[in-house]
Short mmCIF file of C-alpha atoms in Angstrom, two decimals:
data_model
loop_
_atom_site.label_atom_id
_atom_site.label_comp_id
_atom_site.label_asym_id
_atom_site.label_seq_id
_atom_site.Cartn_x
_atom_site.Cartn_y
_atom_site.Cartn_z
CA UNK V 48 65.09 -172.38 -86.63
CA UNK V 49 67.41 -172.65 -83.45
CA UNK V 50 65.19 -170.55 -81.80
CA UNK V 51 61.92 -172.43 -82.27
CA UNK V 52 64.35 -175.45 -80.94
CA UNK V 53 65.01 -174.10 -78.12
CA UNK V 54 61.45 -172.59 -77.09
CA UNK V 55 60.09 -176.13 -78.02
CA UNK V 56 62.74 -177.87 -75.83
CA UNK V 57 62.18 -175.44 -72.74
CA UNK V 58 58.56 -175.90 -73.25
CA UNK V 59 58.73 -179.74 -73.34
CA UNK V 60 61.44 -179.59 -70.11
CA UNK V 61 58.48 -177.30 -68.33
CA UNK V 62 56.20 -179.98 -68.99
CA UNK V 63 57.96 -182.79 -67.73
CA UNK V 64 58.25 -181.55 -64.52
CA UNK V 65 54.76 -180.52 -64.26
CA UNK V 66 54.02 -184.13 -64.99
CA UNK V 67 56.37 -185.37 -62.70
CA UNK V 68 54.87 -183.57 -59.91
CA UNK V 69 51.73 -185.37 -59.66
CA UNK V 70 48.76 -183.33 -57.76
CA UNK V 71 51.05 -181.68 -55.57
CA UNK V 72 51.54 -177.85 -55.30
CA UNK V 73 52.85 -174.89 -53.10
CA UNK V 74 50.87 -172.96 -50.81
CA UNK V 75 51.68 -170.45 -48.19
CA UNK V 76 51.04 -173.73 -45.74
CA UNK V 77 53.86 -175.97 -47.75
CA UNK V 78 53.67 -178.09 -50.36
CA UNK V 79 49.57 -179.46 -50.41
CA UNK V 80 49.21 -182.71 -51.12
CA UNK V 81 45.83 -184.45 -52.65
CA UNK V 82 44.59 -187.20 -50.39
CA UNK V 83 41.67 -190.01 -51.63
CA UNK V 84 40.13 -191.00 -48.59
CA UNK V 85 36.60 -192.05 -47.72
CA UNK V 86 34.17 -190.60 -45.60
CA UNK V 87 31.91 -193.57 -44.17
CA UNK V 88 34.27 -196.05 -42.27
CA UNK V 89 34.67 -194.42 -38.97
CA UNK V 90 36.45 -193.91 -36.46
CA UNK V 91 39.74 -194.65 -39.34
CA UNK V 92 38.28 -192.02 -41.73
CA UNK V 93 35.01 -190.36 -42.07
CA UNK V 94 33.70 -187.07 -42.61
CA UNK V 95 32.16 -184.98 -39.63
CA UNK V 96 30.31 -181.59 -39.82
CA UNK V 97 32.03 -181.53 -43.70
CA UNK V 98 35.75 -182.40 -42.84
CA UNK V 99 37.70 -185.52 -43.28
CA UNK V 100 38.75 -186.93 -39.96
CA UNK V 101 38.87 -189.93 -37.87
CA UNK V 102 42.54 -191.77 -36.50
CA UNK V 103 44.13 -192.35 -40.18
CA UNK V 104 43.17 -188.54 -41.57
CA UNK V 105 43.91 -186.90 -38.35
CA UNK V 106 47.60 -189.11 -37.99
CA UNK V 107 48.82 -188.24 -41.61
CA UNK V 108 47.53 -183.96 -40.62
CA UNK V 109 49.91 -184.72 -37.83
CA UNK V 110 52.73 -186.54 -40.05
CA UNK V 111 52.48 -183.90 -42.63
CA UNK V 112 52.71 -180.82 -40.46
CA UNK V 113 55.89 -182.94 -39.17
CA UNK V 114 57.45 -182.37 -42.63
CA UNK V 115 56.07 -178.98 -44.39
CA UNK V 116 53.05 -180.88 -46.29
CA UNK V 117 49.49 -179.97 -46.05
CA UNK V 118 46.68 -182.71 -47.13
CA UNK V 119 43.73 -181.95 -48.91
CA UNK V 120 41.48 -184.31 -48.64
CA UNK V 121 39.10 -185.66 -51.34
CA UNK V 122 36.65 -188.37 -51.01
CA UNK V 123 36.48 -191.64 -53.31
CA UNK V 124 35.49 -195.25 -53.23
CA UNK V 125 37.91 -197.65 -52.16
CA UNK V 126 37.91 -200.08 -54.68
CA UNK V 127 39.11 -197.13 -57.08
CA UNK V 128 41.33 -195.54 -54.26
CA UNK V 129 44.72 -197.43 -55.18
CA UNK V 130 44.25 -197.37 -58.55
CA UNK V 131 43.74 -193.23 -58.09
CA UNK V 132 47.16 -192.93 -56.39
CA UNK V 133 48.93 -194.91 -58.95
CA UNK V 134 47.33 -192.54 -62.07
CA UNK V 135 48.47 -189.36 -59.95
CA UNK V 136 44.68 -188.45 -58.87
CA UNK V 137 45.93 -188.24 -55.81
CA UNK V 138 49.37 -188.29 -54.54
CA UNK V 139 48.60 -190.50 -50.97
CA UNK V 140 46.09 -192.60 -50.22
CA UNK V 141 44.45 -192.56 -46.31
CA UNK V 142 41.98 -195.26 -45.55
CA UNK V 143 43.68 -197.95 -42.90
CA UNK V 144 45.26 -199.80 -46.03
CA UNK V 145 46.47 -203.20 -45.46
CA UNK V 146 49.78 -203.04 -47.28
CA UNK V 147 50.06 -206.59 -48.48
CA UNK V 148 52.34 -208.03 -50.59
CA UNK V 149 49.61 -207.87 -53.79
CA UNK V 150 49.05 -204.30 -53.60
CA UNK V 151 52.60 -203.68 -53.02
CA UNK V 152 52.73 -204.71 -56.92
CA UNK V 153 50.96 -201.71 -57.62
CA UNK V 154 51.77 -199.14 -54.85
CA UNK V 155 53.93 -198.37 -52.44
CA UNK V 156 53.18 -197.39 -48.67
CA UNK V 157 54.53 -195.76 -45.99
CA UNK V 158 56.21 -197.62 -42.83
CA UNK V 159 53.36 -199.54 -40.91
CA UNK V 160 51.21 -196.96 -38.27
CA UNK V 161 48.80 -199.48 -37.29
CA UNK V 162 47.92 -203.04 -37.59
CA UNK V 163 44.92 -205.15 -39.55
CA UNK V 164 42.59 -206.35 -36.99
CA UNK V 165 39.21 -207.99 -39.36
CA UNK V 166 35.78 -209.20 -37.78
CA UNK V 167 32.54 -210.24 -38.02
CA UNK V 168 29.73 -207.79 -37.84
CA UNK V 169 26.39 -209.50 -37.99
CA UNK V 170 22.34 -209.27 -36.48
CA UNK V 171 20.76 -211.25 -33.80
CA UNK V 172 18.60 -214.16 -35.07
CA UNK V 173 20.77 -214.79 -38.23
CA UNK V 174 22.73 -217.53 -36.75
CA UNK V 175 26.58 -216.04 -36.97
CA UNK V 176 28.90 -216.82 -34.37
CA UNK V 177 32.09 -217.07 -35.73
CA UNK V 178 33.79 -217.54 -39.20
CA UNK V 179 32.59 -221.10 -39.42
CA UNK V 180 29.03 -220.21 -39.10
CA UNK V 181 29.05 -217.86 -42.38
CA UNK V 182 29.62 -221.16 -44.59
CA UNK V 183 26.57 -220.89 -47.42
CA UNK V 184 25.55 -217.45 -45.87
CA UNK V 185 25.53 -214.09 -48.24
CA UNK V 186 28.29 -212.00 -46.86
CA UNK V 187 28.90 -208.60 -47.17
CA UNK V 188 32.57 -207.33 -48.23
CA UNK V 189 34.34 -204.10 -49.29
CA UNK V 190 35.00 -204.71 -52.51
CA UNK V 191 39.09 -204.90 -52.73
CA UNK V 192 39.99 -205.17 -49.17
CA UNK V 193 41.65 -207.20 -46.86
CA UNK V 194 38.20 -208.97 -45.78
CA UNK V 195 37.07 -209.37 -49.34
CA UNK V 196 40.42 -211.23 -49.95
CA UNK V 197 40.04 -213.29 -46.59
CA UNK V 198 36.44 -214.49 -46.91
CA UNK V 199 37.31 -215.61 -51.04
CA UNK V 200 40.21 -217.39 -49.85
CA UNK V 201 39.88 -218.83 -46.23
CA UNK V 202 36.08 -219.17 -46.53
CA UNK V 203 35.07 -220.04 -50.47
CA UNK V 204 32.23 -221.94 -48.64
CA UNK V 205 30.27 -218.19 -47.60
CA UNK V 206 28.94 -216.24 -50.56
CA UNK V 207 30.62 -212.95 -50.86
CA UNK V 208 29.01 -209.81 -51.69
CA UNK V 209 31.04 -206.97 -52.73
CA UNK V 210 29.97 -203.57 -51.84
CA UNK V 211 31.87 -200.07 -52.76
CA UNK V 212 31.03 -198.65 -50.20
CA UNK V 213 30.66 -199.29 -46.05
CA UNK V 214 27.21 -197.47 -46.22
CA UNK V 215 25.55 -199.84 -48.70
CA UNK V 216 27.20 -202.97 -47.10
CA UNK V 217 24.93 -201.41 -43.48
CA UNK V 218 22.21 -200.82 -45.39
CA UNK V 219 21.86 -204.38 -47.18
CA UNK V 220 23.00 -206.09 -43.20
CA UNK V 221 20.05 -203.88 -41.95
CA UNK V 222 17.76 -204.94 -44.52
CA UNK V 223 18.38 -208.42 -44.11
CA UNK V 224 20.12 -208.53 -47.64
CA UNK V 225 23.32 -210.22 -46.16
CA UNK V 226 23.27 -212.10 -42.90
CA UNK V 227 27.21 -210.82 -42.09
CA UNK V 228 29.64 -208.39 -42.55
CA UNK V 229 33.22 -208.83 -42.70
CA UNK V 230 35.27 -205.73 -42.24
CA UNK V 231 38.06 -204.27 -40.16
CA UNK V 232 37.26 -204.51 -36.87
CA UNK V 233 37.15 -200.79 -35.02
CA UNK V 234 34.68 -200.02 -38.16
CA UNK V 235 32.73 -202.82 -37.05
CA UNK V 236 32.63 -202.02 -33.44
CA UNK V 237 31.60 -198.59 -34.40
CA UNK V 238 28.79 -199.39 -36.20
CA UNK V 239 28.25 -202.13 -33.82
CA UNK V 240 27.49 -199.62 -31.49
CA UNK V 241 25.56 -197.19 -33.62
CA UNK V 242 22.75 -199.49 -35.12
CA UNK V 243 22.73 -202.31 -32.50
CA UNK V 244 24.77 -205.00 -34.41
CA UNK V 245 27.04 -207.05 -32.98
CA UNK V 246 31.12 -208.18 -33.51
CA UNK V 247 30.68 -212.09 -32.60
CA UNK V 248 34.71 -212.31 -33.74
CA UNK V 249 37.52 -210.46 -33.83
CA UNK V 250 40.39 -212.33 -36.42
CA UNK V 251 43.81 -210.84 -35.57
CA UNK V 252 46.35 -210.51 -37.99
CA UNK V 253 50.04 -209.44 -38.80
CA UNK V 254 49.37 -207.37 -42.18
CA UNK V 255 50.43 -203.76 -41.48
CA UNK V 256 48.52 -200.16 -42.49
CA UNK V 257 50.44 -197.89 -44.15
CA UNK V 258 49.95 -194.81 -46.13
CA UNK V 259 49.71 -195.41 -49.90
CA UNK V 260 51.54 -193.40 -52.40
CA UNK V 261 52.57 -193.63 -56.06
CA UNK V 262 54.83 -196.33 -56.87
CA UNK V 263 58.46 -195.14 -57.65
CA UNK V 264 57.55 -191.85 -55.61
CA UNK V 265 60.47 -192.32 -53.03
CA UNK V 266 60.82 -188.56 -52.27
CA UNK V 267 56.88 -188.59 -50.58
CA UNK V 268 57.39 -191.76 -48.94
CA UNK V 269 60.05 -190.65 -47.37
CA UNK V 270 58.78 -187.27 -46.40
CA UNK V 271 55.86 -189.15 -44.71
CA UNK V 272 58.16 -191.78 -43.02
CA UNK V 273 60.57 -189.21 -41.42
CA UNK V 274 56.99 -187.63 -40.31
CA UNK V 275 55.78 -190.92 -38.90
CA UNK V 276 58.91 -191.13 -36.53
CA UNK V 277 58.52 -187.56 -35.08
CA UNK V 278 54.21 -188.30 -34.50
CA UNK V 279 54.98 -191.33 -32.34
CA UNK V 280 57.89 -190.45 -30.41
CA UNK V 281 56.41 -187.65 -29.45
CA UNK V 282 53.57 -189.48 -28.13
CA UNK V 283 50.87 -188.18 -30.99
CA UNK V 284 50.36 -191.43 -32.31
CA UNK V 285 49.52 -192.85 -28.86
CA UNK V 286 46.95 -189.56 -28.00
CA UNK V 287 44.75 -189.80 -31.41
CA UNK V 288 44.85 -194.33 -30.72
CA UNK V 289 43.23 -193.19 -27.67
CA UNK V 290 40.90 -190.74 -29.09
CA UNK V 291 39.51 -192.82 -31.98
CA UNK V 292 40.79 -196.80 -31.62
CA UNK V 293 41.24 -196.64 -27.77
CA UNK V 294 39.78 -200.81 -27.53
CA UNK V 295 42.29 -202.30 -30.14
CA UNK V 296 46.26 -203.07 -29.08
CA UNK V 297 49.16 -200.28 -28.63
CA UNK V 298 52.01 -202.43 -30.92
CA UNK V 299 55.45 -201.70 -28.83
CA UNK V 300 56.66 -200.28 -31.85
CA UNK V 301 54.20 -197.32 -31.48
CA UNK V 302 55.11 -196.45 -27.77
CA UNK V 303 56.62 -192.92 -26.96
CA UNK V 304 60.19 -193.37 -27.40
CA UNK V 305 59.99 -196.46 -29.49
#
């Protein structure tokens, strides 16, 4: 009898710390991590010839590879992208998350590596010019984000419509389905650019990005903030803001050195 106690204890210890491990395992790389990103809101994150990349996927390789972690990246929705980190689907979350003070409730994030800067993406001829324009228009939204949360609260007057993804928001402002878009803005300048749209306002704001991870799950956060500190003061922060976000603001805080 003592020893089936003590095989069912050891067994039930084993487990326990399998559980409490999340998604994360060892490699010959380092420890991997699992990483919910999407692959359709470029140049943040996006998916080119079958890898994740863009300025937040390539900044947490660097970050990682700072501190013995190696991402593997795996693509979701946003709208089910916090909700993934904080069942252990995936153990960060990589998708220029505004870490505001209602998600914080949920999740936890890294120390800020970039700033929220929202616009408005819309189509000659459908009579958008700037945030007061879109009252009684049908506006497109991510579903969850920052700019869903902005256009229900600042402009209750425009009729949202949520979207899961960036691709079907395009698709219904191509089709004439919405007459806006509201959406972070070096997205919106991207696709902007790529389907002859136009950003008729840029709406700055003070909400930092961070790097979402399970709430309680100190150890990771950390890892990724020591990380963090090492990519910009070495000046790889600065080099991938050139190569993918080179038209919005360099914060001081993000300087070499800083």
């Amino acid at each position: 009898m003592k020893t089936l106690l003590s095989r069912v204890i050891a067994l039930t210890t084993v487990a326990v710390a399998l559980a409490a491990c999340g998604s994360t395992k060892d490699s010959g790389a380092g420890t991997v991590i699992r990483v919910g990103t999407l692959g359709d809101a470029p140049p943040n994150v996006y998916q080119e010839n079958g890898q994740y990349t863009g300025f937040d996927n390539e900044l947490l390789k660097a970050v990682a590879g700072k501190v013995g972690l190696t991402p593997e990246f795996v693509g979701t929705d946003f709208s089910a992208l916090l909700g993934q980190v904080g069942n252990r689907t995936f153990d960060v979350g990589s998708s220029a998350i505004a870490a505001t003070e209602e998600r914080k409730k949920n999740v936890d994030f890294s120390d800020s590596y970039d700033f929220e800067y929202m616009s408005i993406l819309t189509t000659d001829g459908a009579g958008v010019s700037d945030e007061n324009s879109l009252k009684g228009k049908r506006v497109a939204v991510i579903q969850a984000t920052v700019g869903d949360n902005y256009l229900t609260k600042q402009l209750p007057e425009a009729q949202a419509v949520r979207f899961p993804t960036y691709d079907a928001g395009i698709a219904a402002l191509k089709s004439g389905g919405v007459q806006a878009f509201v959406l972070d803005l070096t997205i919106a300048k991207k696709y902007a650019a790529d389907n002859g749209f136009k950003v008729t306002k840029a709406i700055t704001t003070d909400v930092p990005h961070g790097f979402a991870v399970r709430k309680g799950n100190t150890e990771l956060r950390d890892k990724l903030n020591s990380g963090l500190k090492q990519v910009i003061a070495d000046g790889t922060w600065l080099k991938l803001h050139d190569k993918f976000i080179p038209d919005t603001p360099v914060p001081a805080q993000f300087k070499p050195g800083a």
